[in-house]
CSV table of C-alpha atoms in Angstrom, one decimal:
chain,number,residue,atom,x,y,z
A,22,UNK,CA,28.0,-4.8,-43.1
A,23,UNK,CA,30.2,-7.3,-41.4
A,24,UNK,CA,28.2,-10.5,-41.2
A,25,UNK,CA,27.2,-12.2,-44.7
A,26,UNK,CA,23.3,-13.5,-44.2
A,27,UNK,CA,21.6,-9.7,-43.7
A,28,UNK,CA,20.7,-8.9,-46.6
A,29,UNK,CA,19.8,-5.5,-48.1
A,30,UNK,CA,16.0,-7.0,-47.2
A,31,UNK,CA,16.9,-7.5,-43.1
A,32,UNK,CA,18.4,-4.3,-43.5
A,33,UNK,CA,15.7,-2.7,-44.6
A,34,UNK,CA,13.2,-4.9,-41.5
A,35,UNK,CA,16.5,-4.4,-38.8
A,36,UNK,CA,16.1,-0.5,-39.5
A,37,UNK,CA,12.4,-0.3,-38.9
A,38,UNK,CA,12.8,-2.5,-36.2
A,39,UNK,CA,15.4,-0.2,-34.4
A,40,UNK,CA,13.1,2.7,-35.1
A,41,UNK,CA,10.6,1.2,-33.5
A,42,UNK,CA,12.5,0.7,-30.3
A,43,UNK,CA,14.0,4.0,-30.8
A,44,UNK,CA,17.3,2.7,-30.4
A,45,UNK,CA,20.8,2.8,-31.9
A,46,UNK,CA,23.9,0.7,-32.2
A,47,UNK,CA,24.8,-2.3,-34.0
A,48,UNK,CA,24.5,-5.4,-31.7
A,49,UNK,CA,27.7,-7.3,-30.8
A,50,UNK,CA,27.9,-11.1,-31.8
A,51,UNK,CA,29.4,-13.1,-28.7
A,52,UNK,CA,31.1,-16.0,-28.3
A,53,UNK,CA,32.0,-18.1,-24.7
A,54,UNK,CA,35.3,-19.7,-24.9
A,55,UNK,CA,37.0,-22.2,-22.0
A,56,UNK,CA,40.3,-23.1,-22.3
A,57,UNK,CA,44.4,-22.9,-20.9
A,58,UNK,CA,47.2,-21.0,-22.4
A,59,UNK,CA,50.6,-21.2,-22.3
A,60,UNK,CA,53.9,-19.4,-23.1
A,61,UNK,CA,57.0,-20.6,-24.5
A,62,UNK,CA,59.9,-19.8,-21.1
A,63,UNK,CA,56.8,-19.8,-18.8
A,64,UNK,CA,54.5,-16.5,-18.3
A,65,UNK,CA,55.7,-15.7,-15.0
A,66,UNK,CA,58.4,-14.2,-16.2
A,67,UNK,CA,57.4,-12.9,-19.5
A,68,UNK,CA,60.6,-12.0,-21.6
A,69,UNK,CA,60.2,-10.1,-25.2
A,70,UNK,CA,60.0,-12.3,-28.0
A,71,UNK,CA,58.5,-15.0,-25.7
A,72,UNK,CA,55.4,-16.6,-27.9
A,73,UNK,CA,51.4,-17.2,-26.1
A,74,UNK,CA,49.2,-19.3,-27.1
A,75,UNK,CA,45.9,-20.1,-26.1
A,76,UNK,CA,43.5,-23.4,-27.0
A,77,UNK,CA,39.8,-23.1,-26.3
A,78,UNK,CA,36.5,-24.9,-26.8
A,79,UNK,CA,33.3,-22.2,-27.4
A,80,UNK,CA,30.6,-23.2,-25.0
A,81,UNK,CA,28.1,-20.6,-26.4
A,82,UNK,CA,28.6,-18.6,-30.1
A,83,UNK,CA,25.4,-16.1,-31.1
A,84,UNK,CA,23.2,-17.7,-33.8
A,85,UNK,CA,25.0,-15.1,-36.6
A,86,UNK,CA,28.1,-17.2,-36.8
A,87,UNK,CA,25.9,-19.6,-38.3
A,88,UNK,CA,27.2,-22.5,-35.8
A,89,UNK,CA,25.2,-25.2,-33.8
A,90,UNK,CA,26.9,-26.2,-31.1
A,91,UNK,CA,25.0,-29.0,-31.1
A,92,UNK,CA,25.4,-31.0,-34.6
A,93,UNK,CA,29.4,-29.5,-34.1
A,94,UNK,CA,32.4,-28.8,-31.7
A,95,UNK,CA,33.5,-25.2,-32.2
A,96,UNK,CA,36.8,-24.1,-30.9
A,97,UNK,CA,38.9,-20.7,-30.4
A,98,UNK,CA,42.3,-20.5,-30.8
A,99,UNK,CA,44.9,-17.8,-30.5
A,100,UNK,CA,48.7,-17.9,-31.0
A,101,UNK,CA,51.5,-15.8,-32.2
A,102,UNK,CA,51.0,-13.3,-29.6
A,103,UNK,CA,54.7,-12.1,-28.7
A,104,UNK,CA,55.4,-11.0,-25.6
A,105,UNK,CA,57.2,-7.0,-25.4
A,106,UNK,CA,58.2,-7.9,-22.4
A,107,UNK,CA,56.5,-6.8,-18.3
A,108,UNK,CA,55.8,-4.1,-15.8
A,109,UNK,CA,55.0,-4.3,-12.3
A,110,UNK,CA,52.5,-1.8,-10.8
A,111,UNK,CA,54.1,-1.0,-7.1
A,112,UNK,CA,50.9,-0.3,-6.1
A,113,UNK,CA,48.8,-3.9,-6.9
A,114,UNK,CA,51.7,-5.9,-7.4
A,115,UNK,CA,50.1,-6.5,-11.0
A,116,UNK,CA,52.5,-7.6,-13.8
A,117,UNK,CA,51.3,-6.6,-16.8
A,118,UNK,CA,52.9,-7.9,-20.5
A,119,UNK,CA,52.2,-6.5,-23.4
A,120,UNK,CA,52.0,-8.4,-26.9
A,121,UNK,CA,52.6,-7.6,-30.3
A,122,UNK,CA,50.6,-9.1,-33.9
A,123,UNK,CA,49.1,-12.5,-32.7
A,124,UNK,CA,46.1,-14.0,-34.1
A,125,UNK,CA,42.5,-15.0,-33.3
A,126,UNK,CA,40.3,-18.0,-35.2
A,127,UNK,CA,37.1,-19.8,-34.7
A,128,UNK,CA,36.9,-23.3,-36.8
A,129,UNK,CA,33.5,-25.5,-36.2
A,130,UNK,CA,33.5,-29.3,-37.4
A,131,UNK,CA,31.8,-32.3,-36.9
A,132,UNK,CA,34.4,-34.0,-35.1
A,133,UNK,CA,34.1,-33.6,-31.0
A,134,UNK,CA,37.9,-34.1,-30.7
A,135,UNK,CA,39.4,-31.4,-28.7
A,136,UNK,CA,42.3,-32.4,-26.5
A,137,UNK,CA,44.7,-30.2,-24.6
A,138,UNK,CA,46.6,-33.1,-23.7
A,139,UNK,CA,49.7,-31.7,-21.7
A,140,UNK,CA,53.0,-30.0,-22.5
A,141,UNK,CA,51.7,-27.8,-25.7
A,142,UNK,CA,52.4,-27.8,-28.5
A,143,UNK,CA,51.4,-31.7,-28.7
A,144,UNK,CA,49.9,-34.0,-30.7
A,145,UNK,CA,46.3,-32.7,-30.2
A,146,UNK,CA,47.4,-29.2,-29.7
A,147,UNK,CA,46.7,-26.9,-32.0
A,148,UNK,CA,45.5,-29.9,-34.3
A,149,UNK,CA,42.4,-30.3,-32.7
A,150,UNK,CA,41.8,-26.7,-32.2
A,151,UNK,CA,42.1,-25.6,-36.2
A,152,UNK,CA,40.8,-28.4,-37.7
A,153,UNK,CA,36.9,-27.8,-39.4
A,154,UNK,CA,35.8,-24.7,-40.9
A,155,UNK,CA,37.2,-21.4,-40.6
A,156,UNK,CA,34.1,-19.0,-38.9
A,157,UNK,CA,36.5,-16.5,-38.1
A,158,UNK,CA,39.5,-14.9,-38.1
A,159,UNK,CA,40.8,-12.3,-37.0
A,160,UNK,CA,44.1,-10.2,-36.7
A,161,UNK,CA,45.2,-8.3,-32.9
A,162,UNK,CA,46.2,-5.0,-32.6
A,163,UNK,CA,46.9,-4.6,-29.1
A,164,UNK,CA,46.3,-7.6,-26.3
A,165,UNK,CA,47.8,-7.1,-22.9
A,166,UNK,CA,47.6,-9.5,-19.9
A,167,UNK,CA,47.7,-8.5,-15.8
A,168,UNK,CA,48.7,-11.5,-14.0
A,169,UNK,CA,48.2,-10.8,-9.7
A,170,UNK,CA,50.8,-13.1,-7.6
A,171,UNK,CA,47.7,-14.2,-6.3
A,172,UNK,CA,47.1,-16.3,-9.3
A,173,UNK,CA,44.3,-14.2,-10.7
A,174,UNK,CA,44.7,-12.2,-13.8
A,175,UNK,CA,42.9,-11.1,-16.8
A,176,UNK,CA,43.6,-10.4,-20.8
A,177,UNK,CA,42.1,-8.3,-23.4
A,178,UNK,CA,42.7,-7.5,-27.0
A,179,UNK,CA,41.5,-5.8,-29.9
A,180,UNK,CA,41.1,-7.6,-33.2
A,181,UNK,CA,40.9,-6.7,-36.9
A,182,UNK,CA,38.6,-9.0,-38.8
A,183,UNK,CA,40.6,-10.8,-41.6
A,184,UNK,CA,38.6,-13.8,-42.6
A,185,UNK,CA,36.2,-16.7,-42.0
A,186,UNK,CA,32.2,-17.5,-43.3
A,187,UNK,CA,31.2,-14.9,-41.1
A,188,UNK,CA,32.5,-12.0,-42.4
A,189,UNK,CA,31.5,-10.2,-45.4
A,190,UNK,CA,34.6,-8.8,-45.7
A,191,UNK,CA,37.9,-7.9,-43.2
A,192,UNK,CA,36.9,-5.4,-41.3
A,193,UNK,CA,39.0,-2.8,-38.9
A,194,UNK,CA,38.3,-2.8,-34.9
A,195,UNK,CA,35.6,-4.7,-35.3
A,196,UNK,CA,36.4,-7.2,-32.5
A,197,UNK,CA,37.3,-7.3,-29.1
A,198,UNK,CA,37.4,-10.3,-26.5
A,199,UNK,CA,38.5,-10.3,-22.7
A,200,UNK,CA,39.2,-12.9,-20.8
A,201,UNK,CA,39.8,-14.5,-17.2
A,202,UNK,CA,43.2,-16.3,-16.3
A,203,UNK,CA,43.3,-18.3,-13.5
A,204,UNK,CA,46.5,-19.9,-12.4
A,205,UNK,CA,47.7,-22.6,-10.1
A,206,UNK,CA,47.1,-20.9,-7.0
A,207,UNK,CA,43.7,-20.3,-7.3
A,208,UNK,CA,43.0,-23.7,-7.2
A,209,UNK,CA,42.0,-24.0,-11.5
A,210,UNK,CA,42.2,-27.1,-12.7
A,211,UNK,CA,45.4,-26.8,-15.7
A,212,UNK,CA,46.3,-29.3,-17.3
A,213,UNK,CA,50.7,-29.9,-16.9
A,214,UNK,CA,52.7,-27.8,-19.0
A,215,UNK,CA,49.5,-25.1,-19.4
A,216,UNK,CA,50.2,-21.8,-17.3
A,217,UNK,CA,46.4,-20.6,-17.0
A,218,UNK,CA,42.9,-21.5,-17.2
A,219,UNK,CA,40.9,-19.4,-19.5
A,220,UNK,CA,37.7,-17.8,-19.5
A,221,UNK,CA,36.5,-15.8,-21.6
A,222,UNK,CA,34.0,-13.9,-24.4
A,223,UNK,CA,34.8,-12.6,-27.6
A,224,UNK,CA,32.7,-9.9,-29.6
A,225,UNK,CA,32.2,-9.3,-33.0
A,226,UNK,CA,30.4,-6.2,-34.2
A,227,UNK,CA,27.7,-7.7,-36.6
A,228,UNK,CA,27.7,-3.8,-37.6
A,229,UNK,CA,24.5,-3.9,-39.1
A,230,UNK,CA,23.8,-0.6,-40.0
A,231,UNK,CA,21.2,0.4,-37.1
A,232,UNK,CA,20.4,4.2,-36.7
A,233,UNK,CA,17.4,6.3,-35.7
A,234,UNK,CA,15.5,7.7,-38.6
A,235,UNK,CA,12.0,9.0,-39.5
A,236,UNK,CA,9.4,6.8,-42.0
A,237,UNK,CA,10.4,10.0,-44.4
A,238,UNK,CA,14.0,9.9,-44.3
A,239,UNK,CA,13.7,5.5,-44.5
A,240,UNK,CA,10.9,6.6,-47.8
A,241,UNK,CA,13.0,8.5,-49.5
A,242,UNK,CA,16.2,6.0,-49.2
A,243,UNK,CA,13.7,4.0,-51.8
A,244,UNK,CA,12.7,7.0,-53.8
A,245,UNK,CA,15.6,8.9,-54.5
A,246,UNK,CA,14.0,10.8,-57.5
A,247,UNK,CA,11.5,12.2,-55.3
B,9,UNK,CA,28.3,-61.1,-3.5
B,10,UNK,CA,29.6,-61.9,-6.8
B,11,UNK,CA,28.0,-59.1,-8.5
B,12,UNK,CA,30.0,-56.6,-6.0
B,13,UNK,CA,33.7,-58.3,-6.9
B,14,UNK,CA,32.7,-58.5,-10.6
B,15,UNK,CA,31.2,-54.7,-10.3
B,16,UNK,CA,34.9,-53.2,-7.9
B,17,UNK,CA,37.0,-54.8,-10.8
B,18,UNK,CA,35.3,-53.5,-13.6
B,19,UNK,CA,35.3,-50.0,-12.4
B,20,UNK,CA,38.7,-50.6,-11.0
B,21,UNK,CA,39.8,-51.3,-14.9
B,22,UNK,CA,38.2,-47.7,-15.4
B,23,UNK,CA,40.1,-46.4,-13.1
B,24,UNK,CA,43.8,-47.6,-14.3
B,25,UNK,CA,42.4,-46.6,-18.1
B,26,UNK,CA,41.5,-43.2,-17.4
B,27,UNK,CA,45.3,-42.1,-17.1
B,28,UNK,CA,44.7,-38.0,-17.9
B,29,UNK,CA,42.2,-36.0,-15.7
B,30,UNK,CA,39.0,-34.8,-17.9
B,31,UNK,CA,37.8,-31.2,-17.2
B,32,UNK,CA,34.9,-30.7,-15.6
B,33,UNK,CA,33.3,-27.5,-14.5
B,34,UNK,CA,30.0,-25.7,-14.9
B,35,UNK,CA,31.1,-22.8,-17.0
B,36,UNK,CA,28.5,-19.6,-16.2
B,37,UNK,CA,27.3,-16.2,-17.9
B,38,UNK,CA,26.7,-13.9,-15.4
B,39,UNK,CA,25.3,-10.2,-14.6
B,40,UNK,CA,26.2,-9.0,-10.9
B,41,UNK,CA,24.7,-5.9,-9.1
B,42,UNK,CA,27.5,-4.6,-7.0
B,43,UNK,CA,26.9,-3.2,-3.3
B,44,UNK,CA,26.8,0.5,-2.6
B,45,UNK,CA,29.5,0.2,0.3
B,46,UNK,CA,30.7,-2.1,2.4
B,47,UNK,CA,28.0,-3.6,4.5
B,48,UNK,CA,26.0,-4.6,1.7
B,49,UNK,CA,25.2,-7.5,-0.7
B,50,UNK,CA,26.1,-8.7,-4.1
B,51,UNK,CA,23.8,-10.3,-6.3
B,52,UNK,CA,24.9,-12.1,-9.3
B,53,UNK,CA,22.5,-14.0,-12.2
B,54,UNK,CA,24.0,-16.5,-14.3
B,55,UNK,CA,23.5,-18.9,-17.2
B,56,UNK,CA,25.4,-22.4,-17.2
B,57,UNK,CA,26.7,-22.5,-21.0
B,58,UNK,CA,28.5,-26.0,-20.9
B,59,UNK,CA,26.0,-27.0,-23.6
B,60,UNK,CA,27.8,-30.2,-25.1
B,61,UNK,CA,31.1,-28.4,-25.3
B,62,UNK,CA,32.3,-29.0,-22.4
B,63,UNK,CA,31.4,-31.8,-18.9
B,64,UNK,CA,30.1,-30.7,-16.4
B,65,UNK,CA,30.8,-32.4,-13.1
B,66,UNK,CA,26.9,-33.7,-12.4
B,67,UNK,CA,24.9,-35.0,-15.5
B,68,UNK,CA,22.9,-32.3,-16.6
B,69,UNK,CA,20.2,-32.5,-19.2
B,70,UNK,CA,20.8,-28.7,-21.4
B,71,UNK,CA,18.5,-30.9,-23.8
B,72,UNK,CA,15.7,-30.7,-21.8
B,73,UNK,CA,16.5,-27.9,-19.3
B,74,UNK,CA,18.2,-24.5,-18.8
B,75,UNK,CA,20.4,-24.5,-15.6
B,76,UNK,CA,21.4,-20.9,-13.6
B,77,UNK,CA,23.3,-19.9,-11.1
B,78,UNK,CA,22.7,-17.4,-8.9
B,79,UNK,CA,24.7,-15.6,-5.8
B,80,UNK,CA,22.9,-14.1,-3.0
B,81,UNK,CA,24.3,-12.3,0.6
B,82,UNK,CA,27.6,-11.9,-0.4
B,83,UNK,CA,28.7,-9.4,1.7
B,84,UNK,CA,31.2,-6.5,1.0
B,85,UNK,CA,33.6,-6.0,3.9
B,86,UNK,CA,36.5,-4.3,2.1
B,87,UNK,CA,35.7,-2.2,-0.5
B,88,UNK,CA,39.0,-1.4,-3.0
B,89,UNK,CA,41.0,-2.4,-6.0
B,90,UNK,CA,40.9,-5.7,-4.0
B,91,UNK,CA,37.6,-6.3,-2.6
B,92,UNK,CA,36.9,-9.1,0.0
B,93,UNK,CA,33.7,-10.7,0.6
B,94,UNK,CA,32.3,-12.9,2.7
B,95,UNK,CA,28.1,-14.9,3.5
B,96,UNK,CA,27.7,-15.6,-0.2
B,97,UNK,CA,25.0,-18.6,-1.1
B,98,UNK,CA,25.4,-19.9,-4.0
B,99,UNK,CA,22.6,-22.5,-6.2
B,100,UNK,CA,22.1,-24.2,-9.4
B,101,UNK,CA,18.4,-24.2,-10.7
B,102,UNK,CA,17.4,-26.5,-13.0
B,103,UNK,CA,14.1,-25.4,-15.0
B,104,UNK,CA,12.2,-26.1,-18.4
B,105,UNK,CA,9.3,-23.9,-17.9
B,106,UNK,CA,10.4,-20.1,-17.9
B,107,UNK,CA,13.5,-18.8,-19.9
B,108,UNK,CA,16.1,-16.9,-17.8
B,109,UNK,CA,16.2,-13.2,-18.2
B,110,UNK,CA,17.8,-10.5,-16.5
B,111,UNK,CA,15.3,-7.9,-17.1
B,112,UNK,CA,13.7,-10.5,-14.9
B,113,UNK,CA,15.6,-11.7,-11.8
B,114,UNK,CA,13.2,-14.2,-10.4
B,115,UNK,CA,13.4,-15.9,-14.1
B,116,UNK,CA,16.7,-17.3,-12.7
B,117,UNK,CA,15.8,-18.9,-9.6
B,118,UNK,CA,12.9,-20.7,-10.4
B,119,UNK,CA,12.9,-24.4,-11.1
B,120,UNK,CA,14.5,-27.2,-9.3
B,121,UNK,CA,17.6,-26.2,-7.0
B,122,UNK,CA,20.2,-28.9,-8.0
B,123,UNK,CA,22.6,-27.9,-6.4
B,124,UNK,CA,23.2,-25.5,-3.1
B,125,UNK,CA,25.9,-24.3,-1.1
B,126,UNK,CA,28.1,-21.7,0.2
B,127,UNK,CA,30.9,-19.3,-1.0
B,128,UNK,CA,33.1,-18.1,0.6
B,129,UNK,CA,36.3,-15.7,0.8
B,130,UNK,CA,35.4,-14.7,-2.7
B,131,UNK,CA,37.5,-11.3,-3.3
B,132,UNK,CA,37.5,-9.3,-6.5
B,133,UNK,CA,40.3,-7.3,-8.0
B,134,UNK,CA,39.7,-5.0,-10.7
B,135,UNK,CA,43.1,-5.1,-12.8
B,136,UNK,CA,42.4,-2.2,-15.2
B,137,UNK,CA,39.2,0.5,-14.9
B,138,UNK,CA,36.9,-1.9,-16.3
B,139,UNK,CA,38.5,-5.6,-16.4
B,140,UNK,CA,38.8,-7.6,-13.2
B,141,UNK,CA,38.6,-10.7,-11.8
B,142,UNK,CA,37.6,-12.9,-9.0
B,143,UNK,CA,37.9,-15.8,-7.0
B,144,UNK,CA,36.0,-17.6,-3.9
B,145,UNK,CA,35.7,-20.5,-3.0
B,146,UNK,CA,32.5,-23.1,-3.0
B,147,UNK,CA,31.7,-25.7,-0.6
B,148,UNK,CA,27.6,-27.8,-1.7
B,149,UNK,CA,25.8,-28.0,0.9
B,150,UNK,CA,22.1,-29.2,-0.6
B,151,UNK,CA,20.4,-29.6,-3.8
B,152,UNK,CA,18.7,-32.7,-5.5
B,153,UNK,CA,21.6,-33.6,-7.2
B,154,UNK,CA,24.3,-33.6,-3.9
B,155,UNK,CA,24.0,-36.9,-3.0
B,156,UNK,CA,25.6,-37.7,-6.3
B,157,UNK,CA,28.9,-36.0,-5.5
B,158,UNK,CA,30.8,-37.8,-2.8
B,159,UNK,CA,31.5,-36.2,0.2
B,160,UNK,CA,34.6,-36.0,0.1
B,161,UNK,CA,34.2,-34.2,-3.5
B,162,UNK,CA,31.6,-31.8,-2.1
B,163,UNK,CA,33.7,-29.0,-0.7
B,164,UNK,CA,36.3,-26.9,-1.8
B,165,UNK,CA,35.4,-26.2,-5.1
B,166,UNK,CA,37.4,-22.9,-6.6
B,167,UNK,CA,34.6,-20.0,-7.6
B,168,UNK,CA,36.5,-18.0,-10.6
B,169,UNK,CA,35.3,-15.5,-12.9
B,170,UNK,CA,36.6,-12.6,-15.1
B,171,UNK,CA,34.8,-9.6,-14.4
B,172,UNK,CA,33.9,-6.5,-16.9
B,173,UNK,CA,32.5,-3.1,-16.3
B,174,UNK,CA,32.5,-2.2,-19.6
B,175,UNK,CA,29.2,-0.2,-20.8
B,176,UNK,CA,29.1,-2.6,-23.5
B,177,UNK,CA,29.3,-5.7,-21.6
B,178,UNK,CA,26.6,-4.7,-18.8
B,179,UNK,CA,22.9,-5.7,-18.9
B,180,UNK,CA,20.3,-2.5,-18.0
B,181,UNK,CA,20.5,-3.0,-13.9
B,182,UNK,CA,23.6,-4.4,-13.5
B,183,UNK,CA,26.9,-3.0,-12.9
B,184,UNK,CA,29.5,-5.9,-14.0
B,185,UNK,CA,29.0,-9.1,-16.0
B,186,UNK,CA,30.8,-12.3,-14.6
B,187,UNK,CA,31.9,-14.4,-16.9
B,188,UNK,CA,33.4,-17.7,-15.2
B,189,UNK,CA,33.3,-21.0,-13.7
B,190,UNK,CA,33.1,-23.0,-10.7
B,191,UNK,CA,34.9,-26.8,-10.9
B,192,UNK,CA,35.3,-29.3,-8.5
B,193,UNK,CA,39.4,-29.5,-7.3
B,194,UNK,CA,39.9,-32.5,-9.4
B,195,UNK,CA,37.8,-34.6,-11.5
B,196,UNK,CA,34.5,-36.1,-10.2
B,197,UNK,CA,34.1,-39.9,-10.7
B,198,UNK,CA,32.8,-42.9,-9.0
B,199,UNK,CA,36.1,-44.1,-9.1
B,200,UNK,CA,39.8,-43.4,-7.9
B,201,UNK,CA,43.2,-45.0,-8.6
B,202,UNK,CA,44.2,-47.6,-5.8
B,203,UNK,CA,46.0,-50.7,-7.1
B,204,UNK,CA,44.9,-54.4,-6.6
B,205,UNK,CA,46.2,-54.8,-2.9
B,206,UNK,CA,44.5,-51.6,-1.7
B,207,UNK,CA,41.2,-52.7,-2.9
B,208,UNK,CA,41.4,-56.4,-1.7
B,209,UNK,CA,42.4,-54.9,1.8
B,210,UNK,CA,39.5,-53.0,1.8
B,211,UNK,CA,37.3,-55.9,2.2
B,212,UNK,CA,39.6,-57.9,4.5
């Protein structure tokens, strides 16, 4: 059970409410993040050992973070992704960089003072984006961007939860987020010293524990001396 | 008379105190139904989520009203890792009285049209076998609010979303969520940076 406020009582009304459907799987929790990354040397050429970072205000997070977007600012940030270096595909013209450990965390406070300012790391950046309270985070392992000469691109990773008022408890694949990059050429607004404009969703498995069963098999969870 | 002067000079001391650009876009949620083939027409349904995290170029009330976005006639003409498109329409609906669904299509087009326009030379490259993403580009073209964006601020606006094909990403009925943004090319304001003798020469 990966988020804390089910308890063994929503359980109990999730499961009957699943059989009732007569559907399975967990739900996902999602979060909508904005923001601009950037890459110490520049991402263009992404050299191992190079270090991304990304700064991001949450636009829309799913009522079982617990967060209300709108008594608090909520923002995403990600750094210590390092780069293992690029690829070309002959065949797109895609460059794609891989990255090794990196992490992922969501803080929500009172204050509405994100800034990306320019030419991160700054005096705003990452303060603005980790101050609060720690919702979420969470640990990568495996993110990988395709950048198009174009200017187009997109990211994705895969994210052990480690932490945060969410979480019960760390838990092992449990998230995944994706991402839209957008840079100068395609006409996104960055901000100088940024490389890409972000866009993007994270999901966290609220892994409720959802499966089909009958009223006898659900009775007899509550009767096991019968 | 003296109002006007008093009025230029206040908003030309905005001007010289706003020294870094804001960011402004309307940030959108989307679910697309691809075409079959070439010939055919994208649709795409779309929650704005700015909320109060981020501005959006118009003043829009998510108080009081839900805004979407929808994408109609967007034709495929090259079907492939890179897909091009061209005839797309593109609106923003404002509406307080029916909650957008996407079991429901017409939930997203109801409401007040704030904003209408065209996009065009959208294309669409898928990157891995489910992630892509996209890019067109938006000029306004009608709407209730598009007197409030200059003219000069009404066209070019860059149309840019990540795209996923993922099972897990994709509403019944759809075949790819959107998940982007379209922003004017620089930030919309009432004012721009001119210094003193620009403006006076403007009303000699």
């Amino acid at each position: 059970m990966t988020f804390r406020k089910y308890t063994a009582l929503s359980v109990v009304v999730l499961l009957a409410g699943v059989m009732s459907m007569g559907a399975a799987g967990a739900r996902a929790a999602e979060v909508d993040y904005v923001g601009y990354a950037w890459e110490t040397g520049g991402i263009a050429a992404s050299l191992p050992g190079d270090q991304l970072s990304i700064a991001t205000v949450v636009t829309q997070i799913d009522p079982l973070f617990q967060v209300d977007l709108n008594g608090v600012e909520a923002t995403l940030y990600i750094e210590g992704l390092t780069s293992q270096g690029s690829t070309v595909n002959p065949s797109t013209g895609a460059t794609t960089t891989t990255y090794a450990g990196g992490t992922i965390a969501i803080y929500a406070g009172a204050a509405r003072n994100h800034d990306w300012g320019v030419n991160p790391a700054n005096g705003t950046v990452p303060a603005t984006f980790t101050d609060g309270d720690l919702i979420f985070s969470g640990a990568f392992t495996g993110f990988a961007i395709n950048l198009l000469a174009s200017g187009l691109g997109v990211f994705e990773g895969s994210i052990d939860g480690t932490g945060g008022s969410a979480l019960a408890g760390p838990c092992a694949s449990c998230a995944y987020t994706f991402a839209g990059t957008f840079a100068t050429p395609t006409g996104a607004q960055i901000p100088e010293g940024y490389d890409l404009q972000v866009d993007g969703v994270l999901s966290v498995e609220s892994a409720v524990g959802v499966e089909t069963m009958n009223w006898g098999s659900l009775k007899q969870l509550f009767n096991p001396g019968r | 008379m003296k109002k006007t002067t008093l009025t230029l000079m206040l908003l030309g001391q905005l001007a010289f105190a706003a020294g870094a650009s804001a960011v402004q876009l309307f940030d959108f949620d989307a679910q697309a139904v691809m075409p079959a083939g070439t010939g055919s027409a994208a649709v795409v349904y779309g929650r704005i989520v700015n909320g109060s995290a981020v501005a959006t170029p118009l003043p829009l009330d998510f108080a009081q009203f839900e805004y979407t976005i929808v994408v109609t006639g967007l034709i495929q003409d090259i079907d492939g890792v890179t897909s091009l498109f061209s005839g797309g329409t593109v609106s923003i609906f404002q509406d307080a009285a029916t909650a957008a669904d996407w079991a429901t299509p017409s939930s997203f087009s109801d409401g007040t049209a704030v904003l209408t326009g065209t996009l065009s030379a959208f294309q669409r490259t898928m990157l891995t076998t489910t992630l892509g993403s996209g890019a067109g580009t938006v000029d306004w073209t009608g709407g209730t609010m598009l007197n409030l964006l200059a003219p000069a601020d009404q066209a070019g606006w860059p149309f840019l979303t990540a795209v996923s094909r993922a099972a897990s990403q994709v509403q019944p009925g759809y075949s790819e969520r959107w998940d982007g943004k379209v922003e004017p090319q620089e930030e919309v304001v009432s004012t721009e940076q001119r210094s003193w003798s620009e403006l006076k020469a403007g009303y000699r």
